[in-house]
GROMACS .gro file of C-alpha atoms in nm:
model
  334
    1UNK     CA    1  -2.116  -2.059  -0.055
    2UNK     CA    2  -2.368  -1.832   0.119
    3UNK     CA    3  -2.342  -1.454   0.097
    4UNK     CA    4  -2.249  -1.424   0.465
    5UNK     CA    5  -1.953  -1.655   0.398
    6UNK     CA    6  -1.855  -1.441   0.101
    7UNK     CA    7  -1.863  -1.128   0.314
    8UNK     CA    8  -1.656  -1.293   0.585
    9UNK     CA    9  -1.392  -1.354   0.317
   10UNK     CA   10  -1.423  -0.999   0.183
   11UNK     CA   11  -1.383  -0.850   0.530
   12UNK     CA   12  -1.077  -1.069   0.582
   13UNK     CA   13  -0.937  -0.933   0.254
   14UNK     CA   14  -1.003  -0.574   0.365
   15UNK     CA   15  -0.825  -0.625   0.697
   16UNK     CA   16  -0.539  -0.796   0.517
   17UNK     CA   17  -0.506  -0.504   0.277
   18UNK     CA   18  -0.514  -0.260   0.568
   19UNK     CA   19  -0.239  -0.438   0.760
   20UNK     CA   20  -0.027  -0.478   0.446
   21UNK     CA   21  -0.047  -0.106   0.359
   22UNK     CA   22  -0.086   0.065   0.694
   23UNK     CA   23   0.165  -0.180   0.840
   24UNK     CA   24   0.461  -0.030   0.658
   25UNK     CA   25   0.365   0.329   0.730
   26UNK     CA   26   0.320   0.243   1.099
   27UNK     CA   27   0.668   0.094   1.073
   28UNK     CA   28   0.809   0.407   0.911
   29UNK     CA   29   0.654   0.615   1.188
   30UNK     CA   30   0.834   0.400   1.447
   31UNK     CA   31   1.159   0.443   1.253
   32UNK     CA   32   1.148   0.821   1.296
   33UNK     CA   33   1.285   0.750   1.642
   34UNK     CA   34   1.480   0.428   1.578
   35UNK     CA   35   1.652   0.504   1.248
   36UNK     CA   36   1.660   0.878   1.177
   37UNK     CA   37   1.960   1.063   1.320
   38UNK     CA   38   1.866   1.421   1.244
   39UNK     CA   39   1.581   1.642   1.128
   40UNK     CA   40   1.659   1.592   0.758
   41UNK     CA   41   1.643   1.212   0.788
   42UNK     CA   42   1.314   1.234   0.976
   43UNK     CA   43   1.178   1.442   0.690
   44UNK     CA   44   1.297   1.178   0.443
   45UNK     CA   45   1.113   0.904   0.633
   46UNK     CA   46   0.795   1.108   0.664
   47UNK     CA   47   0.810   1.198   0.294
   48UNK     CA   48   0.829   0.830   0.191
   49UNK     CA   49   0.479   0.778   0.327
   50UNK     CA   50   0.347   1.134   0.298
   51UNK     CA   51   0.156   1.079  -0.029
   52UNK     CA   52   0.006   0.742   0.070
   53UNK     CA   53  -0.061   0.715   0.445
   54UNK     CA   54  -0.413   0.862   0.427
   55UNK     CA   55  -0.504   0.640   0.132
   56UNK     CA   56  -0.389   0.339   0.332
   57UNK     CA   57  -0.637   0.426   0.606
   58UNK     CA   58  -0.923   0.399   0.356
   59UNK     CA   59  -0.891   0.022   0.398
   60UNK     CA   60  -0.965   0.057   0.769
   61UNK     CA   61  -1.272   0.270   0.705
   62UNK     CA   62  -1.394   0.022   0.446
   63UNK     CA   63  -1.330  -0.278   0.672
   64UNK     CA   64  -1.516  -0.111   0.960
   65UNK     CA   65  -1.804  -0.006   0.738
   66UNK     CA   66  -1.831  -0.351   0.580
   67UNK     CA   67  -1.835  -0.513   0.923
   68UNK     CA   68  -2.110  -0.276   1.039
   69UNK     CA   69  -2.325  -0.345   0.734
   70UNK     CA   70  -2.262  -0.717   0.683
   71UNK     CA   71  -2.229  -0.831   1.047
   72UNK     CA   72  -2.397  -0.570   1.271
   73UNK     CA   73  -2.403  -0.801   1.575
   74UNK     CA   74  -2.028  -0.856   1.542
   75UNK     CA   75  -1.970  -0.482   1.503
   76UNK     CA   76  -2.182  -0.397   1.808
   77UNK     CA   77  -2.019  -0.656   2.034
   78UNK     CA   78  -1.669  -0.573   1.914
   79UNK     CA   79  -1.693  -0.198   1.956
   80UNK     CA   80  -1.871  -0.214   2.290
   81UNK     CA   81  -1.650  -0.483   2.444
   82UNK     CA   82  -1.324  -0.344   2.303
   83UNK     CA   83  -1.429   0.016   2.355
   84UNK     CA   84  -1.117   0.146   2.534
   85UNK     CA   85  -0.853  -0.019   2.310
   86UNK     CA   86  -1.037   0.084   1.993
   87UNK     CA   87  -1.087   0.437   2.127
   88UNK     CA   88  -0.713   0.456   2.195
   89UNK     CA   89  -0.643   0.346   1.836
   90UNK     CA   90  -0.890   0.603   1.700
   91UNK     CA   91  -0.733   0.886   1.902
   92UNK     CA   92  -0.388   0.781   1.783
   93UNK     CA   93  -0.499   0.783   1.419
   94UNK     CA   94  -0.654   1.129   1.457
   95UNK     CA   95  -0.347   1.276   1.626
   96UNK     CA   96  -0.120   1.103   1.374
   97UNK     CA   97  -0.301   1.263   1.081
   98UNK     CA   98  -0.283   1.605   1.244
   99UNK     CA   99   0.088   1.554   1.315
  100UNK     CA  100   0.166   1.480   0.950
  101UNK     CA  101  -0.013   1.795   0.839
  102UNK     CA  102   0.095   2.034   1.115
  103UNK     CA  103   0.459   1.932   1.172
  104UNK     CA  104   0.599   2.169   0.907
  105UNK     CA  105   0.355   2.455   0.959
  106UNK     CA  106   0.592   2.643   1.192
  107UNK     CA  107   0.974   2.667   1.190
  108UNK     CA  108   1.036   2.638   1.567
  109UNK     CA  109   1.239   2.330   1.657
  110UNK     CA  110   1.024   2.246   1.960
  111UNK     CA  111   0.708   2.261   1.749
  112UNK     CA  112   0.844   2.017   1.493
  113UNK     CA  113   1.004   1.789   1.754
  114UNK     CA  114   0.675   1.757   1.944
  115UNK     CA  115   0.483   1.659   1.631
  116UNK     CA  116   0.755   1.411   1.535
  117UNK     CA  117   0.726   1.257   1.882
  118UNK     CA  118   0.351   1.233   1.825
  119UNK     CA  119   0.409   1.052   1.493
  120UNK     CA  120   0.632   0.799   1.668
  121UNK     CA  121   0.392   0.715   1.951
  122UNK     CA  122   0.077   0.723   1.737
  123UNK     CA  123   0.242   0.476   1.501
  124UNK     CA  124   0.378   0.246   1.772
  125UNK     CA  125   0.063   0.220   1.985
  126UNK     CA  126  -0.185   0.123   1.707
  127UNK     CA  127   0.068  -0.126   1.567
  128UNK     CA  128   0.069  -0.293   1.907
  129UNK     CA  129  -0.300  -0.257   1.993
  130UNK     CA  130  -0.424  -0.406   1.666
  131UNK     CA  131  -0.238  -0.725   1.751
  132UNK     CA  132  -0.390  -0.727   2.100
  133UNK     CA  133  -0.739  -0.680   1.956
  134UNK     CA  134  -0.711  -0.955   1.695
  135UNK     CA  135  -0.546  -1.186   1.946
  136UNK     CA  136  -0.854  -1.159   2.164
  137UNK     CA  137  -1.091  -1.201   1.871
  138UNK     CA  138  -0.921  -1.524   1.763
  139UNK     CA  139  -0.873  -1.671   2.110
  140UNK     CA  140  -1.222  -1.578   2.224
  141UNK     CA  141  -1.366  -1.348   2.487
  142UNK     CA  142  -1.630  -1.362   2.759
  143UNK     CA  143  -1.961  -1.335   2.572
  144UNK     CA  144  -2.291  -1.408   2.744
  145UNK     CA  145  -2.610  -1.550   2.597
  146UNK     CA  146  -2.705  -1.205   2.463
  147UNK     CA  147  -2.372  -1.181   2.276
  148UNK     CA  148  -2.253  -0.907   2.508
  149UNK     CA  149  -1.896  -0.882   2.637
  150UNK     CA  150  -1.897  -0.934   3.015
  151UNK     CA  151  -1.523  -0.933   3.077
  152UNK     CA  152  -1.296  -0.652   3.193
  153UNK     CA  153  -1.013  -0.456   3.035
  154UNK     CA  154  -0.772  -0.678   3.226
  155UNK     CA  155  -0.916  -0.985   3.053
  156UNK     CA  156  -0.816  -0.837   2.719
  157UNK     CA  157  -0.455  -0.798   2.835
  158UNK     CA  158  -0.389  -1.171   2.851
  159UNK     CA  159  -0.053  -1.330   2.751
  160UNK     CA  160  -0.175  -1.453   2.411
  161UNK     CA  161  -0.313  -1.112   2.311
  162UNK     CA  162  -0.006  -0.926   2.437
  163UNK     CA  163   0.214  -1.162   2.235
  164UNK     CA  164  -0.005  -1.084   1.934
  165UNK     CA  165   0.059  -0.714   1.995
  166UNK     CA  166   0.436  -0.768   2.001
  167UNK     CA  167   0.411  -0.970   1.679
  168UNK     CA  168   0.225  -0.697   1.490
  169UNK     CA  169   0.454  -0.426   1.630
  170UNK     CA  170   0.776  -0.600   1.527
  171UNK     CA  171   0.636  -0.729   1.198
  172UNK     CA  172   0.504  -0.386   1.097
  173UNK     CA  173   0.836  -0.226   1.198
  174UNK     CA  174   1.022  -0.478   0.982
  175UNK     CA  175   0.779  -0.412   0.697
  176UNK     CA  176   0.844  -0.039   0.734
  177UNK     CA  177   1.219  -0.089   0.748
  178UNK     CA  178   1.237  -0.279   0.419
  179UNK     CA  179   1.000  -0.020   0.269
  180UNK     CA  180   1.243   0.252   0.380
  181UNK     CA  181   1.533   0.065   0.219
  182UNK     CA  182   1.325   0.038  -0.099
  183UNK     CA  183   1.229   0.407  -0.107
  184UNK     CA  184   1.552   0.582  -0.003
  185UNK     CA  185   1.908   0.632  -0.121
  186UNK     CA  186   2.239   0.690   0.053
  187UNK     CA  187   2.336   0.619   0.410
  188UNK     CA  188   1.981   0.595   0.544
  189UNK     CA  189   1.912   0.313   0.298
  190UNK     CA  190   2.213   0.114   0.420
  191UNK     CA  191   2.124   0.164   0.786
  192UNK     CA  192   1.764   0.060   0.714
  193UNK     CA  193   1.888  -0.269   0.567
  194UNK     CA  194   2.103  -0.338   0.873
  195UNK     CA  195   1.820  -0.254   1.112
  196UNK     CA  196   1.580  -0.470   0.912
  197UNK     CA  197   1.789  -0.779   0.994
  198UNK     CA  198   1.766  -0.717   1.370
  199UNK     CA  199   1.397  -0.630   1.370
  200UNK     CA  200   1.315  -0.914   1.130
  201UNK     CA  201   1.485  -1.175   1.348
  202UNK     CA  202   1.289  -1.053   1.653
  203UNK     CA  203   0.967  -1.060   1.451
  204UNK     CA  204   1.044  -1.412   1.326
  205UNK     CA  205   1.089  -1.552   1.676
  206UNK     CA  206   0.776  -1.386   1.814
  207UNK     CA  207   0.566  -1.475   1.508
  208UNK     CA  208   0.675  -1.839   1.521
  209UNK     CA  209   0.570  -1.870   1.885
  210UNK     CA  210   0.238  -1.691   1.822
  211UNK     CA  211   0.150  -1.895   1.512
  212UNK     CA  212   0.236  -2.224   1.683
  213UNK     CA  213   0.026  -2.124   1.985
  214UNK     CA  214  -0.266  -2.037   1.757
  215UNK     CA  215  -0.227  -2.357   1.557
  216UNK     CA  216  -0.223  -2.578   1.867
  217UNK     CA  217  -0.530  -2.411   2.019
  218UNK     CA  218  -0.761  -2.380   1.718
  219UNK     CA  219  -0.580  -2.451   1.394
  220UNK     CA  220  -0.643  -2.704   1.117
  221UNK     CA  221  -0.473  -2.811   0.796
  222UNK     CA  222  -0.542  -2.492   0.602
  223UNK     CA  223  -0.426  -2.266   0.883
  224UNK     CA  224  -0.110  -2.477   0.911
  225UNK     CA  225  -0.036  -2.414   0.545
  226UNK     CA  226  -0.090  -2.040   0.593
  227UNK     CA  227   0.141  -2.044   0.896
  228UNK     CA  228   0.409  -2.221   0.694
  229UNK     CA  229   0.381  -1.964   0.416
  230UNK     CA  230   0.409  -1.679   0.668
  231UNK     CA  231   0.724  -1.819   0.830
  232UNK     CA  232   0.888  -1.913   0.499
  233UNK     CA  233   0.813  -1.568   0.351
  234UNK     CA  234   0.961  -1.391   0.651
  235UNK     CA  235   1.281  -1.596   0.631
  236UNK     CA  236   1.299  -1.530   0.256
  237UNK     CA  237   1.244  -1.158   0.317
  238UNK     CA  238   1.539  -1.153   0.554
  239UNK     CA  239   1.752  -1.325   0.292
  240UNK     CA  240   1.644  -1.082   0.019
  241UNK     CA  241   1.719  -0.789   0.247
  242UNK     CA  242   2.070  -0.918   0.314
  243UNK     CA  243   2.124  -0.961  -0.060
  244UNK     CA  244   2.023  -0.600  -0.124
  245UNK     CA  245   1.706  -0.697  -0.313
  246UNK     CA  246   1.478  -0.442  -0.146
  247UNK     CA  247   1.187  -0.496  -0.383
  248UNK     CA  248   1.176  -0.868  -0.312
  249UNK     CA  249   1.227  -0.808   0.061
  250UNK     CA  250   0.927  -0.573   0.072
  251UNK     CA  251   0.712  -0.808  -0.135
  252UNK     CA  252   0.798  -1.106   0.083
  253UNK     CA  253   0.741  -0.916   0.407
  254UNK     CA  254   0.400  -0.825   0.264
  255UNK     CA  255   0.332  -1.192   0.186
  256UNK     CA  256   0.419  -1.268   0.548
  257UNK     CA  257   0.153  -1.026   0.672
  258UNK     CA  258  -0.105  -1.156   0.422
  259UNK     CA  259  -0.042  -1.519   0.520
  260UNK     CA  260  -0.045  -1.444   0.894
  261UNK     CA  261  -0.376  -1.256   0.875
  262UNK     CA  262  -0.521  -1.531   0.656
  263UNK     CA  263  -0.416  -1.784   0.918
  264UNK     CA  264  -0.603  -1.592   1.188
  265UNK     CA  265  -0.924  -1.571   0.985
  266UNK     CA  266  -0.898  -1.938   0.888
  267UNK     CA  267  -0.880  -2.041   1.252
  268UNK     CA  268  -1.168  -1.806   1.335
  269UNK     CA  269  -1.420  -1.925   1.070
  270UNK     CA  270  -1.714  -1.991   1.103
  271UNK     CA  271  -1.701  -1.788   1.424
  272UNK     CA  272  -1.649  -1.414   1.418
  273UNK     CA  273  -1.613  -1.383   1.797
  274UNK     CA  274  -1.588  -1.706   1.996
  275UNK     CA  275  -1.725  -1.713   2.350
  276UNK     CA  276  -1.501  -1.859   2.619
  277UNK     CA  277  -1.799  -1.897   2.855
  278UNK     CA  278  -2.006  -2.125   2.632
  279UNK     CA  279  -1.941  -2.217   2.265
  280UNK     CA  280  -2.317  -2.187   2.203
  281UNK     CA  281  -2.290  -1.815   2.285
  282UNK     CA  282  -2.030  -1.750   2.014
  283UNK     CA  283  -2.100  -1.506   1.735
  284UNK     CA  284  -2.084  -1.679   1.397
  285UNK     CA  285  -2.117  -1.576   1.034
  286UNK     CA  286  -2.477  -1.698   1.055
  287UNK     CA  287  -2.614  -1.541   1.372
  288UNK     CA  288  -2.421  -1.214   1.335
  289UNK     CA  289  -2.497  -1.136   0.970
  290UNK     CA  290  -2.740  -0.898   0.806
  291UNK     CA  291  -3.032  -1.011   0.592
  292UNK     CA  292  -2.961  -1.176   0.255
  293UNK     CA  293  -3.112  -0.875   0.077
  294UNK     CA  294  -2.871  -0.636   0.252
  295UNK     CA  295  -2.576  -0.856   0.167
  296UNK     CA  296  -2.688  -0.874  -0.196
  297UNK     CA  297  -2.704  -0.494  -0.227
  298UNK     CA  298  -2.362  -0.464  -0.062
  299UNK     CA  299  -2.215  -0.716  -0.304
  300UNK     CA  300  -2.323  -0.515  -0.608
  301UNK     CA  301  -2.187  -0.193  -0.454
  302UNK     CA  302  -1.856  -0.364  -0.381
  303UNK     CA  303  -1.830  -0.495  -0.737
  304UNK     CA  304  -1.875  -0.142  -0.874
  305UNK     CA  305  -1.665   0.058  -0.627
  306UNK     CA  306  -1.368  -0.168  -0.546
  307UNK     CA  307  -1.197  -0.154  -0.889
  308UNK     CA  308  -1.209   0.228  -0.883
  309UNK     CA  309  -1.044   0.241  -0.539
  310UNK     CA  310  -0.774  -0.005  -0.643
  311UNK     CA  311  -0.699   0.185  -0.965
  312UNK     CA  312  -0.674   0.519  -0.786
  313UNK     CA  313  -0.451   0.388  -0.510
  314UNK     CA  314  -0.231   0.199  -0.754
  315UNK     CA  315  -0.191   0.516  -0.960
  316UNK     CA  316  -0.084   0.707  -0.647
  317UNK     CA  317   0.190   0.457  -0.569
  318UNK     CA  318   0.307   0.467  -0.932
  319UNK     CA  319   0.333   0.848  -0.934
  320UNK     CA  320   0.538   0.852  -0.612
  321UNK     CA  321   0.751   0.546  -0.691
  322UNK     CA  322   1.097   0.710  -0.699
  323UNK     CA  323   1.355   0.691  -0.421
  324UNK     CA  324   1.441   0.995  -0.211
  325UNK     CA  325   1.726   1.100   0.017
  326UNK     CA  326   1.842   1.391   0.226
  327UNK     CA  327   1.968   1.565  -0.091
  328UNK     CA  328   1.607   1.589  -0.208
  329UNK     CA  329   1.489   1.768   0.109
  330UNK     CA  330   1.461   2.140   0.043
  331UNK     CA  331   1.506   2.401   0.312
  332UNK     CA  332   1.171   2.486   0.471
  333UNK     CA  333   1.005   2.806   0.356
  334UNK     CA  334   0.766   2.980   0.596
   0.00000   0.00000   0.00000
């Protein structure tokens, strides 16, 4: 296996880790409007992800940086052609981080309500737009002979990509709902389990249609296996949720996300951005990659740095592993 193939796999792993981790905290952000009934319950939801949301975003920064270094042509085409959707995601992530930090800085109800509204929308929109972006990457876009995107914003809003957005939105919301059931106690935990069934069924239907569509258009045997694992894991997650096994439900919903993302990258390889105008104009792991020397240096850096990041993030989750409820929310002090 060549180094550019290795880095395609590593970038796929980074995106998978990002969607697994950021997926549930996007979902929890959406639940601040769908599940929480009062200010105390919103604080419970926000506190379940408060210690970890910024660490989860490290995976996005690493995935973007690795793409820039390992496949600069892919990075350039992606960020120029998808400029508006990616800019919208970036703005949402900035506002979302500010909202987490500023929400409790003042006691006025309007102040806190406005920041909570910002958390909801800046969680919902990226959860949807990431699916739209990856739907277009997998299906292919209008690339010319210079590997430049020559389509319009309207071309990106095609039925397949929009369905991909609905899949990621519902799947992340389900992932966040079972995470909430795992991390909370009392009435909010019970309502999270009930809501997880409804959201999970919607996600299952949408995901099944999307995966079948992808498989028919560009799938093979390995992607079919990944699709089967994704569907089976989602069904098993629903069953575990109904049985009150929140840990298994969260693990299985995570396996669903991992398998679904793996399926997308399996159908994409060896392309990184297919061209719908001419297959010869597609970006591949070969024509989009950096030099072998650059990839070699990156590999050594990854070997040294990745274990440290994993240990630190794992330690963070271990420290904040206990459940919380409204009884643990202290009165605000200003």
